[in-house]
């Protein structure tokens, strides 16, 4: 109901295809230095709809600030820190070899994606 305080647990049944499509898009942008700036769009969600006031969109702790990335032993949190790291990479063009993409659904309809591989 509209006033229920219990969280709604909805698993997206398409989590596997969503995760793999996201990974493909991510690395298509990552592989080209001139396109890397567009990766910020994959980390940027800035509002949520409040269930008590359906017509209101309230600012919230964004998913962008909850985003995490590990790269060569360094951990970054938040879209700004992640993009700083990505923009600091000096190679202009790179190839990637993905060993595994493991996708798990989250109870809020999201997808957790773990990618294992190498950059060449």
PDB file of C-alpha atoms in Angstrom:
ATOM      1  CA  UNK A   1       0.000   0.000   0.000  1.00  0.00           C
ATOM      2  CA  UNK A   2       0.979   3.620  -0.368  1.00  0.00           C
ATOM      3  CA  UNK A   3       1.605   4.070   3.365  1.00  0.00           C
ATOM      4  CA  UNK A   4       3.323   0.756   4.023  1.00  0.00           C
ATOM      5  CA  UNK A   5       6.685   1.172   5.702  1.00  0.00           C
ATOM      6  CA  UNK A   6       7.920  -2.278   4.728  1.00  0.00           C
ATOM      7  CA  UNK A   7      10.437  -2.208   1.895  1.00  0.00           C
ATOM      8  CA  UNK A   8       9.240  -3.705  -1.338  1.00  0.00           C
ATOM      9  CA  UNK A   9      11.480  -6.560  -2.446  1.00  0.00           C
ATOM     10  CA  UNK A  10      11.391  -6.888  -6.194  1.00  0.00           C
ATOM     11  CA  UNK A  11      14.000  -8.922  -8.031  1.00  0.00           C
ATOM     12  CA  UNK A  12      14.341  -8.064 -11.704  1.00  0.00           C
ATOM     13  CA  UNK A  13      14.057 -11.374 -13.597  1.00  0.00           C
ATOM     14  CA  UNK A  14      16.231  -9.964 -16.410  1.00  0.00           C
ATOM     15  CA  UNK A  15      19.223  -9.304 -14.137  1.00  0.00           C
ATOM     16  CA  UNK A  16      21.577 -11.516 -16.174  1.00  0.00           C
ATOM     17  CA  UNK A  17      20.894  -9.865 -19.543  1.00  0.00           C
ATOM     18  CA  UNK A  18      20.898  -6.388 -17.957  1.00  0.00           C
ATOM     19  CA  UNK A  19      24.264  -7.048 -16.298  1.00  0.00           C
ATOM     20  CA  UNK A  20      25.861  -8.367 -19.470  1.00  0.00           C
ATOM     21  CA  UNK A  21      24.496  -5.510 -21.604  1.00  0.00           C
ATOM     22  CA  UNK A  22      25.757  -2.987 -19.029  1.00  0.00           C
ATOM     23  CA  UNK A  23      29.214  -4.598 -19.069  1.00  0.00           C
ATOM     24  CA  UNK A  24      29.343  -4.501 -22.873  1.00  0.00           C
ATOM     25  CA  UNK A  25      28.367  -0.807 -22.925  1.00  0.00           C
ATOM     26  CA  UNK A  26      30.784   0.058 -20.099  1.00  0.00           C
ATOM     27  CA  UNK A  27      33.806  -1.429 -21.851  1.00  0.00           C
ATOM     28  CA  UNK A  28      32.828   0.021 -25.237  1.00  0.00           C
ATOM     29  CA  UNK A  29      33.130   3.466 -23.602  1.00  0.00           C
ATOM     30  CA  UNK A  30      36.149   2.580 -21.446  1.00  0.00           C
ATOM     31  CA  UNK A  31      38.232   1.224 -24.331  1.00  0.00           C
ATOM     32  CA  UNK A  32      38.289   4.598 -26.171  1.00  0.00           C
ATOM     33  CA  UNK A  33      39.966   7.491 -24.331  1.00  0.00           C
ATOM     34  CA  UNK A  34      37.774  10.015 -26.156  1.00  0.00           C
ATOM     35  CA  UNK A  35      34.635   8.275 -24.868  1.00  0.00           C
ATOM     36  CA  UNK A  36      35.623   7.636 -21.235  1.00  0.00           C
ATOM     37  CA  UNK A  37      34.061  10.871 -19.987  1.00  0.00           C
ATOM     38  CA  UNK A  38      30.657   9.347 -20.822  1.00  0.00           C
ATOM     39  CA  UNK A  39      31.139   6.698 -18.137  1.00  0.00           C
ATOM     40  CA  UNK A  40      29.956   9.219 -15.532  1.00  0.00           C
ATOM     41  CA  UNK A  41      26.429   8.649 -16.884  1.00  0.00           C
ATOM     42  CA  UNK A  42      26.608   5.048 -15.724  1.00  0.00           C
ATOM     43  CA  UNK A  43      27.286   6.165 -12.147  1.00  0.00           C
ATOM     44  CA  UNK A  44      24.863   9.078 -11.919  1.00  0.00           C
ATOM     45  CA  UNK A  45      21.405   8.612 -10.383  1.00  0.00           C
ATOM     46  CA  UNK A  46      20.485  11.709  -8.397  1.00  0.00           C
ATOM     47  CA  UNK A  47      16.920  11.370  -7.135  1.00  0.00           C
ATOM     48  CA  UNK A  48      14.379   8.913  -5.799  1.00  0.00           C
ATOM     49  CA  UNK A  49      10.595   8.980  -5.645  1.00  0.00           C
ATOM     50  CA  UNK A  50       9.246   9.132  -2.099  1.00  0.00           C
ATOM     51  CA  UNK A  51       6.594   6.392  -1.656  1.00  0.00           C
ATOM     52  CA  UNK A  52       4.563   8.548   0.757  1.00  0.00           C
ATOM     53  CA  UNK A  53       4.292  11.463  -1.655  1.00  0.00           C
ATOM     54  CA  UNK A  54       4.187   9.964  -5.125  1.00  0.00           C
ATOM     55  CA  UNK A  55       4.254  13.344  -6.843  1.00  0.00           C
ATOM     56  CA  UNK A  56       7.377  14.482  -4.980  1.00  0.00           C
ATOM     57  CA  UNK A  57      10.898  13.822  -6.117  1.00  0.00           C
ATOM     58  CA  UNK A  58      13.243  14.262  -3.198  1.00  0.00           C
ATOM     59  CA  UNK A  59      17.015  14.618  -3.319  1.00  0.00           C
ATOM     60  CA  UNK A  60      18.648  11.668  -1.636  1.00  0.00           C
ATOM     61  CA  UNK A  61      21.999  10.094  -1.053  1.00  0.00           C
ATOM     62  CA  UNK A  62      22.631   9.254  -4.645  1.00  0.00           C
ATOM     63  CA  UNK A  63      23.582   5.902  -6.005  1.00  0.00           C
ATOM     64  CA  UNK A  64      26.481   7.741  -7.563  1.00  0.00           C
ATOM     65  CA  UNK A  65      27.936   8.295  -4.112  1.00  0.00           C
ATOM     66  CA  UNK A  66      27.332   4.664  -3.238  1.00  0.00           C
ATOM     67  CA  UNK A  67      29.125   3.486  -6.381  1.00  0.00           C
ATOM     68  CA  UNK A  68      32.342   1.596  -5.785  1.00  0.00           C
ATOM     69  CA  UNK A  69      35.210   0.687  -8.097  1.00  0.00           C
ATOM     70  CA  UNK A  70      38.398  -1.284  -7.516  1.00  0.00           C
ATOM     71  CA  UNK A  71      41.247  -0.904  -9.993  1.00  0.00           C
ATOM     72  CA  UNK A  72      44.723  -2.364  -9.563  1.00  0.00           C
ATOM     73  CA  UNK A  73      44.416  -2.544  -5.786  1.00  0.00           C
ATOM     74  CA  UNK A  74      42.885   0.927  -5.339  1.00  0.00           C
ATOM     75  CA  UNK A  75      39.313   1.439  -4.166  1.00  0.00           C
ATOM     76  CA  UNK A  76      37.298   4.505  -5.139  1.00  0.00           C
ATOM     77  CA  UNK A  77      33.855   5.510  -3.868  1.00  0.00           C
ATOM     78  CA  UNK A  78      31.513   7.960  -5.559  1.00  0.00           C
ATOM     79  CA  UNK A  79      31.238   9.053  -9.163  1.00  0.00           C
ATOM     80  CA  UNK A  80      33.696  11.949  -8.797  1.00  0.00           C
ATOM     81  CA  UNK A  81      36.500   9.786  -7.367  1.00  0.00           C
ATOM     82  CA  UNK A  82      35.827   7.028  -9.905  1.00  0.00           C
ATOM     83  CA  UNK A  83      35.902   9.481 -12.818  1.00  0.00           C
ATOM     84  CA  UNK A  84      39.096  11.100 -11.486  1.00  0.00           C
ATOM     85  CA  UNK A  85      40.753   7.686 -11.616  1.00  0.00           C
ATOM     86  CA  UNK A  86      39.388   6.848 -15.061  1.00  0.00           C
ATOM     87  CA  UNK A  87      40.424  10.232 -16.490  1.00  0.00           C
ATOM     88  CA  UNK A  88      43.927   9.832 -15.011  1.00  0.00           C
ATOM     89  CA  UNK A  89      44.597   6.700 -17.065  1.00  0.00           C
ATOM     90  CA  UNK A  90      47.250   7.552 -19.629  1.00  0.00           C
ATOM     91  CA  UNK A  91      46.591   4.958 -22.327  1.00  0.00           C
ATOM     92  CA  UNK A  92      44.599   6.215 -25.312  1.00  0.00           C
ATOM     93  CA  UNK A  93      43.303   2.892 -26.554  1.00  0.00           C
ATOM     94  CA  UNK A  94      43.125  -0.400 -24.735  1.00  0.00           C
ATOM     95  CA  UNK A  95      41.755  -3.854 -25.288  1.00  0.00           C
ATOM     96  CA  UNK A  96      40.102  -5.879 -22.592  1.00  0.00           C
ATOM     97  CA  UNK A  97      39.801  -9.606 -22.074  1.00  0.00           C
ATOM     98  CA  UNK A  98      36.831 -10.499 -19.903  1.00  0.00           C
ATOM     99  CA  UNK A  99      37.214 -13.817 -18.107  1.00  0.00           C
ATOM    100  CA  UNK A 100      33.879 -13.794 -16.264  1.00  0.00           C
ATOM    101  CA  UNK A 101      30.824 -11.592 -15.730  1.00  0.00           C
ATOM    102  CA  UNK A 102      28.801 -12.630 -12.694  1.00  0.00           C
ATOM    103  CA  UNK A 103      25.457 -10.888 -12.221  1.00  0.00           C
ATOM    104  CA  UNK A 104      23.342 -11.043  -9.081  1.00  0.00           C
ATOM    105  CA  UNK A 105      19.927  -9.461  -8.550  1.00  0.00           C
ATOM    106  CA  UNK A 106      19.378  -7.076  -5.664  1.00  0.00           C
ATOM    107  CA  UNK A 107      16.115  -6.870  -3.752  1.00  0.00           C
ATOM    108  CA  UNK A 108      15.418  -3.330  -4.953  1.00  0.00           C
ATOM    109  CA  UNK A 109      15.344  -4.407  -8.614  1.00  0.00           C
ATOM    110  CA  UNK A 110      18.990  -3.553  -9.239  1.00  0.00           C
ATOM    111  CA  UNK A 111      21.856  -5.694 -10.442  1.00  0.00           C
ATOM    112  CA  UNK A 112      25.238  -6.322  -8.805  1.00  0.00           C
ATOM    113  CA  UNK A 113      27.874  -6.977 -11.495  1.00  0.00           C
ATOM    114  CA  UNK A 114      31.309  -8.468 -10.852  1.00  0.00           C
ATOM    115  CA  UNK A 115      33.684  -8.452 -13.836  1.00  0.00           C
ATOM    116  CA  UNK A 116      36.951 -10.392 -13.861  1.00  0.00           C
ATOM    117  CA  UNK A 117      39.435  -9.892 -16.651  1.00  0.00           C
ATOM    118  CA  UNK A 118      42.528  -8.184 -17.995  1.00  0.00           C
ATOM    119  CA  UNK A 119      43.302  -4.908 -19.716  1.00  0.00           C
ATOM    120  CA  UNK A 120      45.902  -5.157 -22.493  1.00  0.00           C
TER     121      UNK A 120
END
